[in-house]
Amino acid sequence: MQSTFSFVILSLFCVTLGDKKRLLPSYMKMCDIEDKELTACVREQIVASLPHFTKGVPELNVPSTDPVKLDDIKINGNGLNLTFTEAAMHGLSNSELTDLKVELGTQDEAFSLTLKANFSLIAKYDIDGRILILPIKGNGDAYVHTQGVAVNIQSKLIHMKNSKGEHLKMITPVYKYDIEKTTFDLRNLFNGNKELAETTLKFANENWKQLMDELAPPAIKQIVLTVVKAINKFFSNIPITEMIKGYKERL
Ligand SMILES: *[C@@H]1O[C@H](CO)[C@@H](O)[C@H](O)[C@H]1NC(C)=O
Ligand SMILES: *[C@@H]1O[C@H](CO)[C@@H](O)[C@H](O)[C@H]1NC(C)=O
């Protein structure tokens, strides 16, 4: 009887402790607002959490970001109609953090990060029109490999409050990007006419910039929105004081 009672007490105690357990995932550690190397510390946490993040963090309601499912992309213009449907962008999980700037605890808080990755877009395509002078027509499976895509996202941070406490939120993010190279593999061009398809694809790949001028903006925009959404989901689940030691709440 006595021992059962102790056991119950002990269990309750453990559950209570369990509730108080830190919200920060185990692969991240707290940074200190007084740390002169605060940015370096934040960088370490981002690098440590990137692989987890892209797979999704169910306990923090952060969805997987690899692949990123894209809305349909429709390009009408310049004598070319191109549609991508059922599109998914693979590659965020292998991205590298190449630049990071953090302003925290200051009047205007902000951060800027640059991710570099190789992306593969897998989709169904439908193309009709001309690339420069060359006619192109077909539909089928598309594999678009982009190499050395650097995406820089800059955002202000504001404070919000929810049941878990005061937390950060990225607002009005702006972004820019750069792409080193793109290779298009459009299967079944010209209804499978191999010779015509090969010549045209070769030409398309030599003039990849022309196509990417139209294709990249909607794709990159959706990638940025997905990343920002995931980061904000993460922020909203972890009070700022659990991420940054010594941080003074504002709300
Ligand atoms: C992208 O691909 C290139 C060439 O295959 C490779 O050298 C580079 O390391 C890759 N970058 C990333 C971020 O995976
Ligand atoms: C592209 O689509 C528009 C409207 O959907 C159409 O008027 C035009 O003829 C098409 N152009 C080509 C080259 O198919």
mmCIF file of N, CA and C and ligand atoms in Angstrom, residues 94-96 116-118 147-148, ligand 1:
data_model
loop_
_atom_site.group_PDB
_atom_site.id
_atom_site.type_symbol
_atom_site.label_atom_id
_atom_site.label_comp_id
_atom_site.label_asym_id
_atom_site.label_seq_id
_atom_site.Cartn_x
_atom_site.Cartn_y
_atom_site.Cartn_z
ATOM 1 N N ASN A 94 19.528 19.369 -48.370
ATOM 2 C CA ASN A 94 20.982 19.406 -48.559
ATOM 3 C C ASN A 94 21.495 20.830 -48.704
ATOM 4 N N SER A 95 20.718 21.792 -48.193
ATOM 5 C CA SER A 95 21.166 23.168 -48.367
ATOM 6 C C SER A 95 22.230 23.531 -47.333
ATOM 7 N N GLU A 96 23.059 24.461 -47.735
ATOM 8 C CA GLU A 96 24.114 24.956 -46.844
ATOM 9 C C GLU A 96 23.767 26.370 -46.439
ATOM 10 N N LYS A 116 22.247 27.872 -49.768
ATOM 11 C CA LYS A 116 22.676 27.469 -51.102
ATOM 12 C C LYS A 116 22.374 25.983 -51.273
ATOM 13 N N ALA A 117 21.797 25.654 -52.409
ATOM 14 C CA ALA A 117 21.433 24.257 -52.624
ATOM 15 C C ALA A 117 21.369 23.936 -54.113
ATOM 16 N N ASN A 118 21.355 22.652 -54.409
ATOM 17 C CA ASN A 118 21.041 22.178 -55.751
ATOM 18 C C ASN A 118 19.616 21.651 -55.689
ATOM 19 N N GLN A 147 21.585 24.082 -60.318
ATOM 20 C CA GLN A 147 22.801 23.922 -59.532
ATOM 21 C C GLN A 147 23.216 25.262 -58.950
ATOM 22 N N GLY A 148 23.676 25.224 -57.716
ATOM 23 C CA GLY A 148 24.187 26.433 -57.082
ATOM 24 C C GLY A 148 23.143 27.527 -56.975
HETATM 25 C C1 LIG B 1 25.806 20.975 -56.054
HETATM 26 O O1 LIG B 1 26.312 20.208 -57.124
HETATM 27 C C2 LIG B 1 27.666 20.486 -57.413
HETATM 28 C C3 LIG B 1 28.031 19.715 -58.672
HETATM 29 O O2 LIG B 1 27.516 18.420 -58.645
HETATM 30 C C4 LIG B 1 28.510 20.097 -56.201
HETATM 31 O O3 LIG B 1 29.868 20.372 -56.465
HETATM 32 C C5 LIG B 1 28.047 20.907 -54.992
HETATM 33 O O4 LIG B 1 28.743 20.506 -53.846
HETATM 34 C C6 LIG B 1 26.565 20.728 -54.757
HETATM 35 N N1 LIG B 1 26.130 21.661 -53.733
HETATM 36 C C7 LIG B 1 25.366 21.322 -52.707
HETATM 37 C C8 LIG B 1 24.980 22.419 -51.766
HETATM 38 O O5 LIG B 1 24.969 20.179 -52.531
#
